Coordinates of C-alpha atoms and ligand atoms in Angstrom, one line a residue:
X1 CA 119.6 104.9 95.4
X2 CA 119.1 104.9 91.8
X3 CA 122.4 104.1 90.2
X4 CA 122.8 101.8 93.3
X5 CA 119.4 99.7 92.4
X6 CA 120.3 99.6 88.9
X7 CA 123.7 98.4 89.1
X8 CA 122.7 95.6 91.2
X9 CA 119.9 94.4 88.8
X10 CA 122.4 95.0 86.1
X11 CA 125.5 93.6 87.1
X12 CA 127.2 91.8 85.3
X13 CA 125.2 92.5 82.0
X14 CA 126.4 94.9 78.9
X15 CA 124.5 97.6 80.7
X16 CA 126.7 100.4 81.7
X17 CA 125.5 103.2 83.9
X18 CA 127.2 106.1 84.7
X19 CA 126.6 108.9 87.9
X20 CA 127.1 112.3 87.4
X21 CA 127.4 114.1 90.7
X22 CA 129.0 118.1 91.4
X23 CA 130.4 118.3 95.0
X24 CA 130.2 122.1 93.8
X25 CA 126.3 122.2 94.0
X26 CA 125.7 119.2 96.4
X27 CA 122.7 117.5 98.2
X28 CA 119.6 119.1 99.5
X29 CA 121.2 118.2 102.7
X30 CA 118.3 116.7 104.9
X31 CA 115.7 114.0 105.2
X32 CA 116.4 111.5 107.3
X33 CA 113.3 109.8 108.5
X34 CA 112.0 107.1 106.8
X35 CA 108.6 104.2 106.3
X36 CA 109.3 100.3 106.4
X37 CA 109.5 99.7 103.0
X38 CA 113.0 101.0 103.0
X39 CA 114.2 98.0 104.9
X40 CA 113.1 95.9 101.4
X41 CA 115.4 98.2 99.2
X42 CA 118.2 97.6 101.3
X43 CA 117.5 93.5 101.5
X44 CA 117.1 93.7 97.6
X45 CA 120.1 95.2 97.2
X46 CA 121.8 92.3 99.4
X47 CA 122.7 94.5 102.3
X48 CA 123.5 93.6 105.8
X49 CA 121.2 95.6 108.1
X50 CA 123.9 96.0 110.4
X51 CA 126.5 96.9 108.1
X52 CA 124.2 100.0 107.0
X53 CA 122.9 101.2 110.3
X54 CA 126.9 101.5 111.4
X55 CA 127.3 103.5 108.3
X56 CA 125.0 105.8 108.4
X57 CA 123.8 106.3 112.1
X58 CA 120.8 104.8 112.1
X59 CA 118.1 104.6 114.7
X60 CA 115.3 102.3 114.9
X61 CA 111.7 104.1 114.1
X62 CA 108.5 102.6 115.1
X63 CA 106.2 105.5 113.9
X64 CA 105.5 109.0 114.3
X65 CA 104.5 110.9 117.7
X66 CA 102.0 113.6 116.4
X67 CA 102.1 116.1 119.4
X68 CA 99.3 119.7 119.7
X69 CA 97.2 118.6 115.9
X70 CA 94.0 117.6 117.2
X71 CA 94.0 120.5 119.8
X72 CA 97.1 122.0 122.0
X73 CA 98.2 119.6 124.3
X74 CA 97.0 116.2 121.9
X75 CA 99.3 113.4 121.6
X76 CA 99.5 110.2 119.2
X77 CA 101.6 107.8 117.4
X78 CA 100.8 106.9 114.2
X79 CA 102.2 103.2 114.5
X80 CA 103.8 101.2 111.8
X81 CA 101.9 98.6 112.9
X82 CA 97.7 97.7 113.9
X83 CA 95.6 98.5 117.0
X84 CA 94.9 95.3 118.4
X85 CA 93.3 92.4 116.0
X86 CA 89.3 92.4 114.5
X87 CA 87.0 90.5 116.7
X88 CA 84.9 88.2 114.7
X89 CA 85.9 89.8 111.7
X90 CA 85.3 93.3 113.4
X91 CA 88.3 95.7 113.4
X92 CA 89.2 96.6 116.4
X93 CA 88.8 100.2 116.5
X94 CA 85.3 99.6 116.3
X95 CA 85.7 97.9 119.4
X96 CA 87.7 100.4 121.1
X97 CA 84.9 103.2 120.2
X98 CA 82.4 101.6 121.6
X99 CA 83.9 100.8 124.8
X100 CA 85.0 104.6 124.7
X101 CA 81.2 105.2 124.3
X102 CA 80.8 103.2 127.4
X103 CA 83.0 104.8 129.7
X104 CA 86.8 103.5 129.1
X105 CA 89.5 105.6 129.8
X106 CA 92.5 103.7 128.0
X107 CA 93.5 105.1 124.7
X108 CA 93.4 103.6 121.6
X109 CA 97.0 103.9 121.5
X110 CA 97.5 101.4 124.1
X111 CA 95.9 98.7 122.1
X112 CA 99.3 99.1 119.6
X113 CA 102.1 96.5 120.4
X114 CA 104.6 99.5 118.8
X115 CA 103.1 102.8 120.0
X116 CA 103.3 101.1 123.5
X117 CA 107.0 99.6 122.8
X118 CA 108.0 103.4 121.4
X119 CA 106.7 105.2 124.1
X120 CA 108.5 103.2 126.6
X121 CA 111.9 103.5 124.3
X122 CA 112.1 99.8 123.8
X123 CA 112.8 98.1 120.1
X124 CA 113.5 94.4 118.7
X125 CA 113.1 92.9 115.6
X126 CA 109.7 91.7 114.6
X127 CA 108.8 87.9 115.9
X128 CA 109.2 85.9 112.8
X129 CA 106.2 83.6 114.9
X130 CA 103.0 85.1 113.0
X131 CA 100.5 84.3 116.1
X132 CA 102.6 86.4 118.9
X133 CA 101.6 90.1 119.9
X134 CA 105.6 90.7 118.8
X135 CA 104.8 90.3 115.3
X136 CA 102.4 92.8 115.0
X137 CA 104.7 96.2 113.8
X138 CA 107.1 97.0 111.4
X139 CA 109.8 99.2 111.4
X140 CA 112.0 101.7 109.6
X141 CA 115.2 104.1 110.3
X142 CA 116.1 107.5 111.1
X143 CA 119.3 108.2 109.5
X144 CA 122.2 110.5 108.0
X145 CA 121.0 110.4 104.3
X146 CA 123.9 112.2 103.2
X147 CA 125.6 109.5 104.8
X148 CA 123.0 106.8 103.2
X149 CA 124.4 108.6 99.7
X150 CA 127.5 107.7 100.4
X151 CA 127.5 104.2 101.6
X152 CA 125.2 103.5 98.4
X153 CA 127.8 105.1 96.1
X154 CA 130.6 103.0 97.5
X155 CA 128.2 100.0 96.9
X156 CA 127.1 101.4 92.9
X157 CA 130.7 101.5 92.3
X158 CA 131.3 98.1 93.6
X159 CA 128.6 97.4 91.3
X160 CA 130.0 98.7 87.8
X161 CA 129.2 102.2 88.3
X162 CA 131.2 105.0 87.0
X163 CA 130.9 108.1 88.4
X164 CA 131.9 111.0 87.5
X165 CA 132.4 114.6 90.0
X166 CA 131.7 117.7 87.6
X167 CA 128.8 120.0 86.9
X168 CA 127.0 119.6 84.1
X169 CA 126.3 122.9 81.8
X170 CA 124.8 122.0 78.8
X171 CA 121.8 118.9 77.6
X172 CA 122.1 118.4 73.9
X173 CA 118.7 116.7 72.5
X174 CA 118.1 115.3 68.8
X175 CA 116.6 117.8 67.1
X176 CA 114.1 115.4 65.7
X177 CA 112.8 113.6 68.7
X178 CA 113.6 115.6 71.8
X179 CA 115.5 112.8 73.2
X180 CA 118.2 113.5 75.3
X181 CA 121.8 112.7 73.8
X182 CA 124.2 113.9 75.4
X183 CA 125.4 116.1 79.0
X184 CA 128.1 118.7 78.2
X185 CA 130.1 119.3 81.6
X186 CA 132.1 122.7 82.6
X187 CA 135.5 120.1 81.5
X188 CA 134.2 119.9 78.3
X189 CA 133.9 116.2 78.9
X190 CA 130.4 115.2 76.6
X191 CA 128.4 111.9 78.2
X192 CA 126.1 110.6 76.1
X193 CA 123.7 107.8 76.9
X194 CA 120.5 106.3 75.8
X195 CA 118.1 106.4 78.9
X196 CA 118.6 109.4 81.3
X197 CA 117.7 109.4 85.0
X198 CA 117.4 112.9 86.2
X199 CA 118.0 112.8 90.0
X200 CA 119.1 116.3 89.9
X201 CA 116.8 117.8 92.5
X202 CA 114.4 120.5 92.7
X203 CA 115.8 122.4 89.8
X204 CA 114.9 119.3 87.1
X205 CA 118.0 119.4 85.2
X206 CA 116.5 117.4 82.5
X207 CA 112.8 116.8 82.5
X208 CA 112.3 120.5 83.1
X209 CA 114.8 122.8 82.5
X210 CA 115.3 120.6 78.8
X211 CA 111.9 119.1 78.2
X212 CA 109.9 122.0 79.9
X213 CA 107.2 118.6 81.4
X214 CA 105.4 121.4 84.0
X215 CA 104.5 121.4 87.4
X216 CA 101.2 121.4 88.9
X217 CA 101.6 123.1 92.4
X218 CA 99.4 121.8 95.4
X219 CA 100.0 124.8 97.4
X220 CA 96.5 125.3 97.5
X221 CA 96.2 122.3 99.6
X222 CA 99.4 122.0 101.0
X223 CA 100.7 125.2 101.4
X224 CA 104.0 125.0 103.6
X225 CA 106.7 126.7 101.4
X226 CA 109.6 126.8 103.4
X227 CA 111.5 124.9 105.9
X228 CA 114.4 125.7 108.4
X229 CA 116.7 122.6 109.7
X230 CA 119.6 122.9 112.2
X231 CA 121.5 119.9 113.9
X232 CA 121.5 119.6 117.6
X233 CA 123.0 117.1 120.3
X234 CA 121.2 114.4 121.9
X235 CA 119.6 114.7 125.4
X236 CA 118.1 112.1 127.3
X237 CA 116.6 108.9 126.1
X238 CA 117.1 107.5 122.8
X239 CA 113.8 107.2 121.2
X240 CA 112.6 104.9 118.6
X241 CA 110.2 107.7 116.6
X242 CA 110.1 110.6 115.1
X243 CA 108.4 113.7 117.0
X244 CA 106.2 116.0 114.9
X245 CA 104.5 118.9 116.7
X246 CA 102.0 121.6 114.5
X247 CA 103.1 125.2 115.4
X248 CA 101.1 128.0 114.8
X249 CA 101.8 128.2 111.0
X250 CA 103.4 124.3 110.4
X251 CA 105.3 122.1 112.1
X252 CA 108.2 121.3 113.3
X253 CA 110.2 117.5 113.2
X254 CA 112.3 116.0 116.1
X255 CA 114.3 113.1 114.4
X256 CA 117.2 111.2 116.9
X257 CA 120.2 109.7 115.0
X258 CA 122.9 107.7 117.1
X259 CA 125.0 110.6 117.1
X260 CA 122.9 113.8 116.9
X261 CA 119.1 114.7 116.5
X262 CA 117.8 116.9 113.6
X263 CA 114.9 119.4 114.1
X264 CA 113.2 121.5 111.8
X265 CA 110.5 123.6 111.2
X266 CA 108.4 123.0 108.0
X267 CA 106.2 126.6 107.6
X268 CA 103.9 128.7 105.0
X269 CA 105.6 132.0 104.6
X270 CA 102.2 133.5 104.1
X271 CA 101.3 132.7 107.8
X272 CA 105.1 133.6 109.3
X273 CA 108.3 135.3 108.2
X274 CA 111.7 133.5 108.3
X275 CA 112.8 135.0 111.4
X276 CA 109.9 134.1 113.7
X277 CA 109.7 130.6 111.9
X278 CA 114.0 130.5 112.8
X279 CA 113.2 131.6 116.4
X280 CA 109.9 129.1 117.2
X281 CA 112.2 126.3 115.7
X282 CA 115.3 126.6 117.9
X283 CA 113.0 127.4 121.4
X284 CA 111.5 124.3 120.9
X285 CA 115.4 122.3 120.8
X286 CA 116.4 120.4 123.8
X287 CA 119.9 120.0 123.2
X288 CA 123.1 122.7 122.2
X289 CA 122.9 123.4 118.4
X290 CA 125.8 121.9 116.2
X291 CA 125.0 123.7 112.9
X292 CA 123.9 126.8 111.9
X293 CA 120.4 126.4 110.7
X294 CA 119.8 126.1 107.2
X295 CA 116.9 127.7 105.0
X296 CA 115.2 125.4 102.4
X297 CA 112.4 126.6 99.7
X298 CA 110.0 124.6 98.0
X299 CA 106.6 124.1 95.8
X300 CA 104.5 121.4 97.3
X301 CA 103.4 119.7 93.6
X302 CA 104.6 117.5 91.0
X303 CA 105.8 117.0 87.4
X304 CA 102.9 116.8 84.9
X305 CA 105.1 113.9 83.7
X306 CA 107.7 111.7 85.5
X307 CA 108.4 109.6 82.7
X308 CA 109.2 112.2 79.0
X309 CA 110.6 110.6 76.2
X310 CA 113.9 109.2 77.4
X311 CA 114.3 111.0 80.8
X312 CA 112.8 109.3 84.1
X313 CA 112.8 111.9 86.8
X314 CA 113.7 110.7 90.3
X315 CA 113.9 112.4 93.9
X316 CA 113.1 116.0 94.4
X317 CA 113.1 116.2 90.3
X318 CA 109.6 114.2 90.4
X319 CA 108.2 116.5 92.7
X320 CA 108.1 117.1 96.6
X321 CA 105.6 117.2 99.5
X322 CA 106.2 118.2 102.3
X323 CA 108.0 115.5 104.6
X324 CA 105.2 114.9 107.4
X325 CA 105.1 111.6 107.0
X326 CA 108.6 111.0 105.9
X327 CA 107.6 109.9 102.1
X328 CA 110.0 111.3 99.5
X329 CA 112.9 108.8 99.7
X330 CA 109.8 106.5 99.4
X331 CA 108.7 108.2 96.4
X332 CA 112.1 107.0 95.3
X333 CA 112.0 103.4 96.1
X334 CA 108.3 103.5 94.1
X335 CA 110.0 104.7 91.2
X336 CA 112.6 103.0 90.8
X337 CA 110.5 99.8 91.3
X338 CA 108.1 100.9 88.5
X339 CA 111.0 101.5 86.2
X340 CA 112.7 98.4 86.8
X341 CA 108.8 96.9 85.9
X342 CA 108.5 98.7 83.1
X343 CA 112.3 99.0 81.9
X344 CA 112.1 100.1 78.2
X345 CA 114.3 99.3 75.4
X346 CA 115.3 102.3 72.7
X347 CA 111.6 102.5 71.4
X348 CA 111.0 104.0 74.5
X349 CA 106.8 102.7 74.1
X350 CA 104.3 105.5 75.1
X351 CA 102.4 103.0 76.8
X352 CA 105.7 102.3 79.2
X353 CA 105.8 105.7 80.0
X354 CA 102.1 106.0 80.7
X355 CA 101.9 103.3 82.6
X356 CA 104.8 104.6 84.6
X357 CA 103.2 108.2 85.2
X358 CA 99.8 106.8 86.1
X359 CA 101.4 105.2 88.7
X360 CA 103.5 107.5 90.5
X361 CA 100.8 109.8 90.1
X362 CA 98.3 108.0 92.1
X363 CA 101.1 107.5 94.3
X364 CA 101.9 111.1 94.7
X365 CA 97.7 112.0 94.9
X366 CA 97.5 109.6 97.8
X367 CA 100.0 110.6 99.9
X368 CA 98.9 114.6 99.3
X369 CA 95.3 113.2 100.5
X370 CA 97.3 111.7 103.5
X371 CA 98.8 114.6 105.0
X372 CA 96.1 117.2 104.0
X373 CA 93.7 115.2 106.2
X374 CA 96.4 115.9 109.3
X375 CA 95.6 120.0 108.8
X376 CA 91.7 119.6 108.3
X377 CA 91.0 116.7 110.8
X378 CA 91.4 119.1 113.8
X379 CA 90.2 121.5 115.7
X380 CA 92.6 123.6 115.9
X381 CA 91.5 127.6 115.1
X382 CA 94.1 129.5 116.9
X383 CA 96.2 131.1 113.8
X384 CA 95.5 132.5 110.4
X385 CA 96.9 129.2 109.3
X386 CA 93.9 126.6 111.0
X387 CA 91.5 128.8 109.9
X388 CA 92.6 128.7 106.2
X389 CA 92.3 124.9 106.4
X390 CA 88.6 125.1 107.5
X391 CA 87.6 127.1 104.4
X392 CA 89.4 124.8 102.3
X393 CA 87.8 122.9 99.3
X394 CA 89.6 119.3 99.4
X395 CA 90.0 117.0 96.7
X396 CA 87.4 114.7 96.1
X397 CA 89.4 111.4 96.7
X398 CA 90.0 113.1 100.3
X399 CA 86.4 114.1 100.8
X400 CA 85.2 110.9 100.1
X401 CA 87.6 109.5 101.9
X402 CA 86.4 111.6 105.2
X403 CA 83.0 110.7 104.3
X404 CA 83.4 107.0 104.4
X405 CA 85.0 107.2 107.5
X406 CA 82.5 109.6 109.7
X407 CA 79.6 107.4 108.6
X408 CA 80.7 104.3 109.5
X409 CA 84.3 104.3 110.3
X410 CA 85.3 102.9 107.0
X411 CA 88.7 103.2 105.3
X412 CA 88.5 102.4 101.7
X413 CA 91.8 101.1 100.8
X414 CA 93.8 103.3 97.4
X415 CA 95.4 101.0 95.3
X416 CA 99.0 102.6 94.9
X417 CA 98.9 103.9 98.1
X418 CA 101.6 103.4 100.7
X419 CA 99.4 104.1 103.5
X420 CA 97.3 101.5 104.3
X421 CA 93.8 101.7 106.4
X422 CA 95.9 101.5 110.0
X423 CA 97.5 104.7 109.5
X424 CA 94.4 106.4 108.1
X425 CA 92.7 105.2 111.5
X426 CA 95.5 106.6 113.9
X427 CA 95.3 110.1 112.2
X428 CA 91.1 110.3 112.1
X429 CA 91.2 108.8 116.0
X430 CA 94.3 110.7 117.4
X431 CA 92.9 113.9 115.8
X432 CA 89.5 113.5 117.0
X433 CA 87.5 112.7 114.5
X434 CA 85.5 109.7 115.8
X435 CA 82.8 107.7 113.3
X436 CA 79.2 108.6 113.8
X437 CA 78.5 104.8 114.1
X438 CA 80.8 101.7 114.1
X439 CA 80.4 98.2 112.0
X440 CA 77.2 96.8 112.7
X441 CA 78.3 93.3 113.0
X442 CA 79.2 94.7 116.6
X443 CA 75.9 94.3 117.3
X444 CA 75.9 90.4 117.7
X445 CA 79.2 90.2 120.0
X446 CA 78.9 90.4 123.7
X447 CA 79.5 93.7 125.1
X448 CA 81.8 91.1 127.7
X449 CA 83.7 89.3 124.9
X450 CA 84.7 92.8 123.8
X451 CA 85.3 94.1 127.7
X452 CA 87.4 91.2 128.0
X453 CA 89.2 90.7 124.7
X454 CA 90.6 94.3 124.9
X455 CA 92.1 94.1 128.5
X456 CA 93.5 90.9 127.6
X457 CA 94.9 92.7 124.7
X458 CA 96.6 96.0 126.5
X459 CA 98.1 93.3 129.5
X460 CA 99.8 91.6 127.0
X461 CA 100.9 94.0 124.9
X462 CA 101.9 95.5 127.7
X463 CA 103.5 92.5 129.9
X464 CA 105.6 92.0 126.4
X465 CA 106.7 95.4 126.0
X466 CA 108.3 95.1 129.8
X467 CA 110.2 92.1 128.8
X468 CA 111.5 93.8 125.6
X469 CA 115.7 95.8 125.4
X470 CA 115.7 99.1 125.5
X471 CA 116.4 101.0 122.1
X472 CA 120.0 102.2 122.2
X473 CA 120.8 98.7 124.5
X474 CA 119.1 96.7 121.2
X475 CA 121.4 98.7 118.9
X476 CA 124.4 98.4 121.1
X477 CA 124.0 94.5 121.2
X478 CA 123.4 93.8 117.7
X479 CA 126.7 95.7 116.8
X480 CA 125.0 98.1 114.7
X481 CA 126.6 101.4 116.4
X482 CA 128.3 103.5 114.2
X483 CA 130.7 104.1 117.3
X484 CA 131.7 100.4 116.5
X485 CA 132.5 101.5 112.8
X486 CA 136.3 99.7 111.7
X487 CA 138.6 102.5 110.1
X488 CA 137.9 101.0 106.5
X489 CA 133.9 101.2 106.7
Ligands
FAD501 C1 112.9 120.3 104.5 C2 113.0 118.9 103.9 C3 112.9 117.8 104.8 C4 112.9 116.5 104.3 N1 112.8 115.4 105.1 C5 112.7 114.2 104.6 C6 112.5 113.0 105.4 O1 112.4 113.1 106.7 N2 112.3 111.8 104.9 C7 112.3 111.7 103.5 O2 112.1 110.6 103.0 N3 112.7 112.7 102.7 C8 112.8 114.0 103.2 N4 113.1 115.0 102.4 C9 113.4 114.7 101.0 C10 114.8 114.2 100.8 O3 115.7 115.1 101.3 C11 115.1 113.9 99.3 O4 114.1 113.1 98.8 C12 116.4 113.2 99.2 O5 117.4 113.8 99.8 C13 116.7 113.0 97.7 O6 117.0 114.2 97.1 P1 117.5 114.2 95.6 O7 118.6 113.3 95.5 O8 116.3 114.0 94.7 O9 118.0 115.7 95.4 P2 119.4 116.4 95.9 O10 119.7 116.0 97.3 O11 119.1 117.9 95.7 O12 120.5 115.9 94.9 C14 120.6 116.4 93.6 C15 121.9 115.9 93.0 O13 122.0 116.3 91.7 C16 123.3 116.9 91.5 N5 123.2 117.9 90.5 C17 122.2 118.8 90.4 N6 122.5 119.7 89.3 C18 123.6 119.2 88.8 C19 124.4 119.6 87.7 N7 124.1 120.7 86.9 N8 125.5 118.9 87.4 C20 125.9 117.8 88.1 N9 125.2 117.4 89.2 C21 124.1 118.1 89.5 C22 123.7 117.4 92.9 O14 125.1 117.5 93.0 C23 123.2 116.3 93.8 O15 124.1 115.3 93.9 C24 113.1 116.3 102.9 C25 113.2 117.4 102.0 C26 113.2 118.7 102.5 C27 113.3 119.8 101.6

């Protein structure tokens, strides 16, 4: 994604960018859900929506299906998208609460134009036509990303890129400065450069294993240490969403691809050992295996810097939480927009670099404060692992957070946040953690405005819905099918 952005922004300048890649050590190998903001990398970059969904297998995803957090047997979407529109300047959840109050059994989820389209496996594009119920989602896509690797190499080197396959043994700094100068690879060949991007993965080739930046580990918060994937085929209906279910000691992801659907089992090895972890995971598979599962380790946490001298760290390199809400090849996207912002020239200005880490530290806080509030808004006490999240200390930016929200139902927006105040109200309402009170400028609206607003609301969203294609029909007819891939793609 990196060499891919920066080539395009480059093109035809004297820049020159070269990829070093070793087929020997390869990719991590997973992550393949993804948020709506992907969809403006890829038109940045000037590609074809179709072109890439062929090439990598993509689904359509509306949101995330959040099954036994709140308590066993709970189940809700977090949309990419509202519930319903204010009344009078009143948000609508308000609304819903009250009539909930009052006796109304429809859930909240029913007032969402895309929870109600994913549940019923349907998908189009977003109505361009602002005032229709169909323009209220947005969307993102579940795909191969070793395959997304690949179609954006074929693109970098399109672009100017060179890239080179080897395995690189040896960083040379300046003795003076610490900069980096130059990669040594097992060949012998030497690659020198003036800005480095270290997209090497967990092990930090560069801004760790050279310029020894630190980590700070959040596994006090988020302690989930381990994960286990494995490939299996699809069964039954396509679905536009991810599935995330909490198991006794994590959680465990359902992601369908045109061609297969990957599972796995995010867990804290303190609360469960490998085997039990492997053998929850592949019960809970609907369809015959296709791969032998796979064992990944990790630190939830971050650099202490992203941004050291002349090194950017990007990927699994800046740091890694755990993929509940499908935010690391976000965290990507975020930083290469901030470097493109604050692109340095050989000075390499301190205040670039600050700049740069303050943001995609916030960036990282946020999102940690996002899916810690999925383990402690719950009430869930039925393993060693629930109850250690109702002793927990949180940060204060998520405490406050809570805070805002029990009193009055308030979500104070973050500023470099990528979750905005929607997807904080789905996880506080679909994990039962309702306000104490709701906006007070309720008061003045007739309890019959709000009776009827919202059942004109779910009829239409729901009257819509019925009229809309069916997921893999959607995909089908807008050729994006990988099995309608030419030989040359
Ligand atoms: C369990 C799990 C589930 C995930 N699920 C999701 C998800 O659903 N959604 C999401 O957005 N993200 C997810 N992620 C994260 C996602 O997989 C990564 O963000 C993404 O794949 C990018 O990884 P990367 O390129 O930083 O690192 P890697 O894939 O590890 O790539 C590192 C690259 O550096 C090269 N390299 C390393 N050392 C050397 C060397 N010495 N010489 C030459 N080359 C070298 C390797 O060959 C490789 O090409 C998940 C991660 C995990 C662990």
């Amino acid at each position: 994604m990196t060499a891919a952005a920066l080539a395009y922004k480059f093109h035809r300048t004297k820049t020159s960018i070269t990829l070093v890649e070793s087929e020997q050590i390869g990719t991590v190998g997973v992550g393949e859900a993804t948020l709506p903001h992907i969809r403006f990398f890829n038109q940045a970059l000037g590609i074809d929506e179709v072109t890439f969904m062929r090439a990598t297998n993509a689904t359509f995803k509306l949101g995330i299906e959040f099954c036994d957090w709140g308590q066993i047997g709970d189940r809700y979407v977090h949309p990419f998208g509202d519930f319903g529109e204010p009344l009078q300047g009143v948000d609508f959840h308000h609304l819903w609460n009250q009539l909930r109050q009052l006796g109304l059994k429809t859930p909240l989820d029913e007032y969402s134009y895309p929870i109600v389209a994913a549940k019923s496996a349907r998908f189009h594009h977003p109505d361009p036509d602002l005032s229709k119920i169909e323009s209220t989602f947005g969307y993102a896509y579940q795909f191969d990303s070793s395959l997304y690797a690949k179609f954006l190499r074929t693109f970098a080197e399109k672009h100017g890129v060179t890239r080179i396959e080897g395995k690189i043994v040896e960083v040379d700094q300046n003795a003076e400065t610490g900069h980096v100068e130059t990669l040594r690879l097992e060949s012998g060949q030497t690659i020198g450069g003036e800005l480095f991007i270290d997209c090497s993965g967990f092990r930090g080739l560069l801004i760790e294993q050279s310029l020894k930046t630190g980590y700070q580990d959040w596994s006090e918060w988020l302690p989930c240490n381990r994960a286990v994937a494995v490939q299996s085929e699809n069964v039954g209906t396509l679905l536009p969403y991810t599935r995330s279910t909490a198991r006794t000691a994590g959680w465990q992801w359902r992601i369908p691809l045109q061609h297969r659907t990957g599972n796995g089992h995010v867990y804290c090895s303190h609360f469960i050992s490998d085997d039990e972890a492997r053998s929850q995971l592949l019960d809970g598979i609907e369809g015959a295996l296709t791969t032998d599962p796979k064992q990944l380790y990790f630190m939830t946490g971050r650099r202490n810097q992203f941004w050291k001298k002349n090194v950017v760290a990007i990927g699994l390199s800046a740091g890694f939480l755990e993929p509940l809400e499908s935010t690391s090849i976000h965290f990507i996207q975020e930083g290469i927009t901030a470097l493109l912002e604050l692109f340095p020239d050989t000075a390499f200005a301190t205040s670039d670099q600050e700049e740069y880490n303050e943001r995609m530290g916030l960036n990282f806080e946020r999102v940690r404060d996002f899916l810690l509030l999925h383990y402690v808004a719950t009430e869930r006490d039925d393993s060693e692992m629930w109850r250690h999240f109702r002793n927990l200390t949180l940060p204060e930016s998520l405490q406050s957070k809570i805070e805002a929200w029990m009193h009055r139902g308030l979500v104070p927006s973050y500023e470099f946040s990528v979750f905005l105040p929607p997807s904080w109200i789905a996880v506080f309402m679909g994990q039962r953690k309702l306000p104490l009170a709701g906006d007070p400028r309720m008061g003045r609206i007739p309890l019959d405005d709000i009776r009827q607003y919202a059942e004109n609301l779910h009829s239409s969203i729901r009257n819509s819905v019925d009229r809309a294609p069916d997921h893999l029909t959607f995909i089908q007819g807008t050729g994006s099918s990988s099995k309608t891939v030419p030989e040359s793609l």
